Amino acid sequence: MALTQLNIDHFRNLIAVKLEPIPTGFNFIYGHNGSGKTSLLEAIYYLSLGRSFRSPVLSRVIHTAADKFCIFAKVLATSDQLVSVGIERYLVGDNKIRIAGKHINSTAELADLTPVQLINSYCYNLLDAGPAYRRKYLDWGSFYHNNTFFAAWRDFTQALKQRNANLRQGQRSKQELESWTQALASKALKLDQLRKEYVNQLLPFLRETLLELISLPDLKIHYYPGWDDAQAYLDILTQMYDKDVQIGHTQAGPHRADLKITINKIAAKDILSRGQQKLFVCAMILAQGALLQGCANKKPIYLIDDLPAELDVMSRSKLIALLSKQETQIFVTAVEREALGSTFSMLPRKMFHVEHGNLTDVT
């Protein structure tokens, strides 16, 4: 998957931007801070997932002089198939998403067509923030790894919501609660199995990617399903019934799943330096991309905001080389054109300069 054309109108400070990126290789976007580099990556991300990675507030994404934004792209879905994709978001009124001229209601279809991976200053959350970030990481990969995952995740989420609503009613709806407990257990096990299958597929790719970027001989990665799986999940729900009623929500289950990442039995985040953490997180993300190509025959689009940050020259060179091996589309931002040095100049690339929301092809 790759973008061959991208038009952005009234998205943050990008009033009318058009570019034709190369589908395989590096699209390097440089310019001063506040010029619109990150906004361009954000627009691509929005086109893929129907949301921003910077703010959930729509009014902050739409240009102050407009009442909507529009993003349009032509996506190279296969080697010889171009698909048009467009999204419009209004301050007031309907939102529109179209694929190949057809109106769609689910952003899942967008995500399926344009798998996007983001590396930015918040990617450290994969290591040093709570389990929710690592669940999102697992679910991103599981979504592409198995076409039944989205339905399984949706069904579990609905059952969890219903059980929690019944828990807040306590004894008044005990019979209905027991019914939702049974349903939750069944849907939880299906979701958990899909996540386990994905982790088992991912770990060999992650180990191989780590070998290219950083040496961590005592690293351990363990998938935790969200409960003690030495016991049946339904038994645990039964045992925790009184506590669940008391606090008004389900304490154990896939909504508590995590990837436990340790070095010598100590959390990796407490041992690795900031630069090592960034390399490790990059390895996690690139391993997902390699698995996506190897098992689902889909190429991700990488969005890398300020690549030079917190990485020395050697680390950047390793990362660039690894990205180049995947032969996919990459968008990279930096303040200076020369930020990536001679290594970048030898690779397939296009250069764009952003200034005050205006984009110029300077290749």
mmCIF file of C-alpha atoms in Angstrom, residues 75-350:
data_model
loop_
_atom_site.group_PDB
_atom_site.id
_atom_site.type_symbol
_atom_site.label_atom_id
_atom_site.label_comp_id
_atom_site.label_asym_id
_atom_site.label_seq_id
_atom_site.Cartn_x
_atom_site.Cartn_y
_atom_site.Cartn_z
ATOM 1 C CA VAL A 75 -3.788 4.658 -2.944
ATOM 2 C CA LEU A 76 -1.770 2.023 -4.755
ATOM 3 C CA ALA A 77 -3.621 -0.966 -3.304
ATOM 4 C CA THR A 78 -1.832 -3.506 -5.504
ATOM 5 C CA SER A 79 0.919 -3.196 -8.100
ATOM 6 C CA ASP A 80 -1.598 -2.141 -10.739
ATOM 7 C CA GLN A 81 -4.701 -0.993 -8.803
ATOM 8 C CA LEU A 82 -5.256 2.614 -7.768
ATOM 9 C CA VAL A 83 -8.073 3.347 -5.322
ATOM 10 C CA SER A 84 -9.345 6.837 -4.499
ATOM 11 C CA VAL A 85 -9.908 7.627 -0.820
ATOM 12 C CA GLY A 86 -11.391 10.756 0.703
ATOM 13 C CA ILE A 87 -12.459 12.015 4.112
ATOM 14 C CA GLU A 88 -14.276 15.215 5.069
ATOM 15 C CA ARG A 89 -14.929 16.363 8.625
ATOM 16 C CA TYR A 90 -17.274 19.239 9.413
ATOM 17 C CA LEU A 91 -17.520 21.382 12.525
ATOM 18 C CA VAL A 92 -21.298 20.990 12.253
ATOM 19 C CA GLY A 93 -23.101 18.397 10.152
ATOM 20 C CA ASP A 94 -22.340 15.086 8.508
ATOM 21 C CA ASN A 95 -18.894 13.595 8.071
ATOM 22 C CA LYS A 96 -18.072 11.835 4.824
ATOM 23 C CA ILE A 97 -15.735 8.961 4.024
ATOM 24 C CA ARG A 98 -15.445 7.533 0.520
ATOM 25 C CA ILE A 99 -13.444 4.682 -0.934
ATOM 26 C CA ALA A 100 -13.489 4.263 -4.731
ATOM 27 C CA GLY A 101 -16.397 6.717 -4.867
ATOM 28 C CA LYS A 102 -18.500 4.698 -2.435
ATOM 29 C CA HIS A 103 -19.680 6.176 0.857
ATOM 30 C CA ILE A 104 -18.649 4.080 3.872
ATOM 31 C CA ASN A 105 -19.574 4.274 7.543
ATOM 32 C CA SER A 106 -16.737 2.376 9.218
ATOM 33 C CA THR A 107 -13.197 3.680 9.641
ATOM 34 C CA ALA A 108 -12.124 0.023 9.794
ATOM 35 C CA GLU A 109 -12.334 -0.021 5.993
ATOM 36 C CA LEU A 110 -9.960 2.951 5.850
ATOM 37 C CA ALA A 111 -7.512 1.229 8.174
ATOM 38 C CA ASP A 112 -7.644 -1.974 6.174
ATOM 39 C CA LEU A 113 -6.777 -0.149 2.947
ATOM 40 C CA THR A 114 -3.988 2.074 4.332
ATOM 41 C CA PRO A 115 -2.082 0.522 7.266
ATOM 42 C CA VAL A 116 -0.095 3.343 8.861
ATOM 43 C CA GLN A 117 2.640 3.125 11.489
ATOM 44 C CA LEU A 118 3.684 6.210 13.434
ATOM 45 C CA ILE A 119 7.032 6.883 15.099
ATOM 46 C CA ASN A 120 7.123 10.171 17.006
ATOM 47 C CA SER A 121 7.926 11.649 20.411
ATOM 48 C CA TYR A 122 5.011 9.757 21.983
ATOM 49 C CA CYS A 123 6.145 6.316 20.853
ATOM 50 C CA TYR A 124 7.937 5.880 24.196
ATOM 51 C CA ASN A 125 4.493 5.177 25.649
ATOM 52 C CA LEU A 126 4.878 1.621 24.339
ATOM 53 C CA LEU A 127 7.480 1.091 27.044
ATOM 54 C CA ASP A 128 7.003 3.588 29.841
ATOM 55 C CA ALA A 129 3.237 4.189 29.916
ATOM 56 C CA GLY A 130 0.360 1.953 30.973
ATOM 57 C CA PRO A 131 -0.817 -1.329 29.408
ATOM 58 C CA ALA A 132 -3.422 0.433 27.231
ATOM 59 C CA TYR A 133 -0.701 1.508 24.792
ATOM 60 C CA ARG A 134 0.646 -2.033 24.436
ATOM 61 C CA ARG A 135 -2.885 -3.397 23.956
ATOM 62 C CA LYS A 136 -3.374 -0.921 21.109
ATOM 63 C CA TYR A 137 -0.084 -2.121 19.656
ATOM 64 C CA LEU A 138 -1.249 -5.756 19.811
ATOM 65 C CA ASP A 139 -4.672 -4.936 18.449
ATOM 66 C CA TRP A 140 -3.257 -2.973 15.510
ATOM 67 C CA GLY A 141 -1.311 -6.025 14.424
ATOM 68 C CA SER A 142 -4.064 -8.518 15.217
ATOM 69 C CA PHE A 143 -6.510 -6.490 13.096
ATOM 70 C CA TYR A 144 -4.378 -7.077 9.993
ATOM 71 C CA HIS A 145 -3.275 -10.582 10.940
ATOM 72 C CA ASN A 146 -6.762 -12.088 11.161
ATOM 73 C CA ASN A 147 -9.874 -10.741 9.440
ATOM 74 C CA THR A 148 -12.083 -11.996 12.292
ATOM 75 C CA PHE A 149 -10.276 -9.902 14.907
ATOM 76 C CA PHE A 150 -12.286 -6.702 14.578
ATOM 77 C CA ALA A 151 -15.590 -8.525 15.069
ATOM 78 C CA ALA A 152 -14.170 -10.445 18.046
ATOM 79 C CA TRP A 153 -12.876 -7.219 19.638
ATOM 80 C CA ARG A 154 -16.199 -5.442 19.027
ATOM 81 C CA ASP A 155 -18.236 -8.326 20.471
ATOM 82 C CA PHE A 156 -16.052 -8.521 23.577
ATOM 83 C CA THR A 157 -16.227 -4.758 24.101
ATOM 84 C CA GLN A 158 -20.025 -4.825 23.872
ATOM 85 C CA ALA A 159 -20.316 -7.761 26.296
ATOM 86 C CA LEU A 160 -17.963 -6.011 28.739
ATOM 87 C CA LYS A 161 -20.023 -2.838 28.561
ATOM 88 C CA GLN A 162 -23.238 -4.763 29.260
ATOM 89 C CA ARG A 163 -21.752 -6.723 32.166
ATOM 90 C CA ASN A 164 -20.363 -3.545 33.734
ATOM 91 C CA ALA A 165 -23.774 -1.886 33.430
ATOM 92 C CA ASN A 166 -25.325 -4.852 35.219
ATOM 93 C CA LEU A 167 -22.635 -4.851 37.899
ATOM 94 C CA ARG A 168 -23.568 -1.290 38.796
ATOM 95 C CA GLN A 169 -27.136 -2.507 39.431
ATOM 96 C CA GLY A 170 -25.912 -5.154 41.884
ATOM 97 C CA GLN A 171 -28.362 -7.835 43.052
ATOM 98 C CA ARG A 172 -31.260 -6.246 41.190
ATOM 99 C CA SER A 173 -30.208 -7.894 37.935
ATOM 100 C CA LYS A 174 -28.306 -10.976 39.108
ATOM 101 C CA GLN A 175 -29.875 -13.316 36.554
ATOM 102 C CA GLU A 176 -29.069 -10.975 33.684
ATOM 103 C CA LEU A 177 -25.572 -10.488 35.103
ATOM 104 C CA GLU A 178 -24.960 -14.229 35.050
ATOM 105 C CA SER A 179 -26.037 -14.322 31.406
ATOM 106 C CA TRP A 180 -23.623 -11.526 30.473
ATOM 107 C CA THR A 181 -20.871 -13.179 32.499
ATOM 108 C CA GLN A 182 -21.233 -16.329 30.401
ATOM 109 C CA ALA A 183 -21.236 -14.275 27.200
ATOM 110 C CA LEU A 184 -18.226 -12.247 28.308
ATOM 111 C CA ALA A 185 -16.196 -15.356 29.120
ATOM 112 C CA SER A 186 -16.892 -16.854 25.710
ATOM 113 C CA LYS A 187 -16.011 -13.679 23.798
ATOM 114 C CA ALA A 188 -12.963 -13.004 25.962
ATOM 115 C CA LEU A 189 -11.444 -16.385 25.172
ATOM 116 C CA LYS A 190 -11.891 -15.825 21.441
ATOM 117 C CA LEU A 191 -10.254 -12.397 21.588
ATOM 118 C CA ASP A 192 -7.437 -13.721 23.760
ATOM 119 C CA GLN A 193 -6.733 -16.573 21.343
ATOM 120 C CA LEU A 194 -6.400 -14.172 18.425
ATOM 121 C CA ARG A 195 -3.986 -11.991 20.390
ATOM 122 C CA LYS A 196 -1.920 -15.016 21.400
ATOM 123 C CA GLU A 197 -1.689 -16.174 17.802
ATOM 124 C CA TYR A 198 -0.480 -12.741 16.779
ATOM 125 C CA VAL A 199 2.160 -12.548 19.514
ATOM 126 C CA ASN A 200 3.506 -15.968 18.552
ATOM 127 C CA GLN A 201 3.835 -14.781 14.946
ATOM 128 C CA LEU A 202 5.341 -11.430 15.934
ATOM 129 C CA LEU A 203 8.105 -12.453 18.354
ATOM 130 C CA PRO A 204 10.455 -14.041 15.759
ATOM 131 C CA PHE A 205 10.201 -10.866 13.633
ATOM 132 C CA LEU A 206 10.857 -8.713 16.690
ATOM 133 C CA ARG A 207 13.934 -10.709 17.681
ATOM 134 C CA GLU A 208 15.327 -10.403 14.161
ATOM 135 C CA THR A 209 14.648 -6.668 14.054
ATOM 136 C CA LEU A 210 16.277 -6.128 17.445
ATOM 137 C CA LEU A 211 19.437 -7.845 16.214
ATOM 138 C CA GLU A 212 19.700 -5.149 13.546
ATOM 139 C CA LEU A 213 19.198 -2.218 15.930
ATOM 140 C CA ILE A 214 20.195 -2.948 19.520
ATOM 141 C CA SER A 215 21.739 -5.766 21.560
ATOM 142 C CA LEU A 216 19.585 -6.813 24.534
ATOM 143 C CA PRO A 217 20.658 -10.384 25.390
ATOM 144 C CA ASP A 218 18.600 -10.728 28.589
ATOM 145 C CA LEU A 219 15.366 -9.342 27.154
ATOM 146 C CA LYS A 220 12.123 -11.192 27.904
ATOM 147 C CA ILE A 221 8.717 -10.452 26.406
ATOM 148 C CA HIS A 222 5.700 -12.132 27.962
ATOM 149 C CA TYR A 223 2.077 -11.829 26.894
ATOM 150 C CA TYR A 224 -0.274 -11.391 29.855
ATOM 151 C CA PRO A 225 -3.931 -12.059 28.912
ATOM 152 C CA GLY A 226 -5.432 -9.910 31.670
ATOM 153 C CA TRP A 227 -5.981 -12.666 34.233
ATOM 154 C CA ASP A 228 -4.167 -15.612 35.784
ATOM 155 C CA ASP A 229 -4.552 -18.111 32.952
ATOM 156 C CA ALA A 230 -3.671 -20.987 35.262
ATOM 157 C CA GLN A 231 -7.395 -20.791 36.070
ATOM 158 C CA ALA A 232 -10.404 -20.808 33.772
ATOM 159 C CA TYR A 233 -11.542 -17.263 33.032
ATOM 160 C CA LEU A 234 -15.165 -18.018 33.899
ATOM 161 C CA ASP A 235 -14.066 -19.324 37.311
ATOM 162 C CA ILE A 236 -12.162 -16.102 37.946
ATOM 163 C CA LEU A 237 -15.208 -14.006 37.044
ATOM 164 C CA THR A 238 -17.271 -16.059 39.476
ATOM 165 C CA GLN A 239 -14.703 -15.691 42.255
ATOM 166 C CA MET A 240 -14.442 -11.928 41.753
ATOM 167 C CA TYR A 241 -18.201 -11.357 41.535
ATOM 168 C CA ASP A 242 -18.589 -9.577 44.908
ATOM 169 C CA LYS A 243 -15.619 -7.283 44.308
ATOM 170 C CA ASP A 244 -16.793 -6.502 40.791
ATOM 171 C CA VAL A 245 -20.229 -5.537 42.128
ATOM 172 C CA GLN A 246 -18.615 -3.401 44.819
ATOM 173 C CA ILE A 247 -16.496 -1.348 42.405
ATOM 174 C CA GLY A 248 -18.968 -1.485 39.509
ATOM 175 C CA HIS A 249 -16.801 -2.936 36.766
ATOM 176 C CA THR A 250 -15.080 -6.121 35.614
ATOM 177 C CA GLN A 251 -11.544 -6.281 36.964
ATOM 178 C CA ALA A 252 -10.071 -9.198 34.983
ATOM 179 C CA GLY A 253 -10.133 -9.889 31.273
ATOM 180 C CA PRO A 254 -8.662 -8.969 27.878
ATOM 181 C CA HIS A 255 -9.256 -5.289 28.653
ATOM 182 C CA ARG A 256 -6.370 -5.690 31.129
ATOM 183 C CA ALA A 257 -4.019 -7.516 28.736
ATOM 184 C CA ASP A 258 -0.403 -6.431 28.472
ATOM 185 C CA LEU A 259 3.015 -7.210 27.047
ATOM 186 C CA LYS A 260 5.468 -7.579 29.926
ATOM 187 C CA ILE A 261 8.890 -6.421 28.701
ATOM 188 C CA THR A 262 11.781 -7.077 31.092
ATOM 189 C CA ILE A 263 15.574 -7.248 31.172
ATOM 190 C CA ASN A 264 17.006 -9.440 33.940
ATOM 191 C CA LYS A 265 13.484 -9.512 35.441
ATOM 192 C CA ILE A 266 13.405 -5.704 35.686
ATOM 193 C CA ALA A 267 11.039 -3.573 33.598
ATOM 194 C CA ALA A 268 12.912 -2.537 30.450
ATOM 195 C CA LYS A 269 11.822 1.084 30.869
ATOM 196 C CA ASP A 270 13.796 1.247 34.142
ATOM 197 C CA ILE A 271 17.031 0.035 32.532
ATOM 198 C CA LEU A 272 17.229 1.415 28.995
ATOM 199 C CA SER A 273 18.482 4.902 28.216
ATOM 200 C CA ARG A 274 16.246 7.275 26.270
ATOM 201 C CA GLY A 275 18.064 6.510 23.026
ATOM 202 C CA GLN A 276 17.881 2.756 23.676
ATOM 203 C CA GLN A 277 14.174 3.053 24.414
ATOM 204 C CA LYS A 278 13.571 4.775 21.090
ATOM 205 C CA LEU A 279 15.510 2.091 19.217
ATOM 206 C CA PHE A 280 13.577 -0.641 21.019
ATOM 207 C CA VAL A 281 10.223 0.965 20.244
ATOM 208 C CA CYS A 282 11.272 1.426 16.610
ATOM 209 C CA ALA A 283 12.139 -2.288 16.525
ATOM 210 C CA MET A 284 8.666 -3.127 17.861
ATOM 211 C CA ILE A 285 6.999 -1.030 15.178
ATOM 212 C CA LEU A 286 9.187 -2.204 12.305
ATOM 213 C CA ALA A 287 8.703 -5.832 13.356
ATOM 214 C CA GLN A 288 4.957 -5.340 12.944
ATOM 215 C CA GLY A 289 5.566 -3.940 9.475
ATOM 216 C CA ALA A 290 7.770 -6.891 8.502
ATOM 217 C CA LEU A 291 5.158 -9.359 9.764
ATOM 218 C CA LEU A 292 2.409 -7.497 7.914
ATOM 219 C CA GLN A 293 4.314 -7.913 4.658
ATOM 220 C CA GLY A 294 5.312 -11.501 5.354
ATOM 221 C CA CYS A 295 1.925 -12.861 6.430
ATOM 222 C CA ALA A 296 -0.735 -10.480 5.101
ATOM 223 C CA ASN A 297 1.079 -9.345 1.948
ATOM 224 C CA LYS A 298 0.450 -5.704 2.840
ATOM 225 C CA LYS A 299 3.019 -2.942 3.060
ATOM 226 C CA PRO A 300 2.640 -0.370 5.822
ATOM 227 C CA ILE A 301 3.148 3.353 5.361
ATOM 228 C CA TYR A 302 5.632 4.660 7.933
ATOM 229 C CA LEU A 303 5.239 8.162 9.357
ATOM 230 C CA ILE A 304 8.369 9.288 11.214
ATOM 231 C CA ASP A 305 8.223 12.669 12.890
ATOM 232 C CA ASP A 306 11.620 14.213 13.622
ATOM 233 C CA LEU A 307 13.782 11.153 13.017
ATOM 234 C CA PRO A 308 17.045 12.724 14.299
ATOM 235 C CA ALA A 309 15.588 13.298 17.785
ATOM 236 C CA GLU A 310 17.439 11.371 20.498
ATOM 237 C CA LEU A 311 19.255 9.096 18.051
ATOM 238 C CA ASP A 312 22.954 9.387 17.254
ATOM 239 C CA VAL A 313 24.267 9.139 13.700
ATOM 240 C CA MET A 314 24.995 5.404 13.898
ATOM 241 C CA SER A 315 21.560 4.586 15.319
ATOM 242 C CA ARG A 316 19.854 6.655 12.620
ATOM 243 C CA SER A 317 21.874 4.866 9.948
ATOM 244 C CA LYS A 318 20.822 1.459 11.289
ATOM 245 C CA LEU A 319 17.171 2.491 11.385
ATOM 246 C CA ILE A 320 17.261 3.949 7.878
ATOM 247 C CA ALA A 321 18.898 0.784 6.535
ATOM 248 C CA LEU A 322 16.250 -1.392 8.162
ATOM 249 C CA LEU A 323 13.430 0.763 6.802
ATOM 250 C CA SER A 324 14.987 0.630 3.354
ATOM 251 C CA LYS A 325 14.995 -3.185 3.422
ATOM 252 C CA GLN A 326 11.211 -3.249 3.749
ATOM 253 C CA GLU A 327 10.849 -1.444 0.404
ATOM 254 C CA THR A 328 7.775 0.431 1.512
ATOM 255 C CA GLN A 329 6.627 4.064 1.616
ATOM 256 C CA ILE A 330 8.120 6.249 4.329
ATOM 257 C CA PHE A 331 7.418 9.869 5.255
ATOM 258 C CA VAL A 332 10.142 11.490 7.370
ATOM 259 C CA THR A 333 10.222 14.984 8.868
ATOM 260 C CA ALA A 334 13.170 17.004 10.149
ATOM 261 C CA VAL A 335 14.009 20.654 10.653
ATOM 262 C CA GLU A 336 17.057 20.658 8.386
ATOM 263 C CA ARG A 337 17.419 19.126 4.927
ATOM 264 C CA GLU A 338 20.829 17.724 5.845
ATOM 265 C CA ALA A 339 19.593 16.139 9.077
ATOM 266 C CA LEU A 340 19.868 12.565 7.800
ATOM 267 C CA GLY A 341 23.286 13.001 6.254
ATOM 268 C CA SER A 342 24.909 11.027 3.435
ATOM 269 C CA THR A 343 23.140 7.746 4.267
ATOM 270 C CA PHE A 344 19.794 9.176 3.275
ATOM 271 C CA SER A 345 21.102 10.734 0.040
ATOM 272 C CA MET A 346 21.984 7.301 -1.387
ATOM 273 C CA LEU A 347 18.431 5.911 -1.044
ATOM 274 C CA PRO A 348 15.267 6.325 -3.180
ATOM 275 C CA ARG A 349 13.826 9.630 -2.053
ATOM 276 C CA LYS A 350 11.837 12.753 -2.733
#
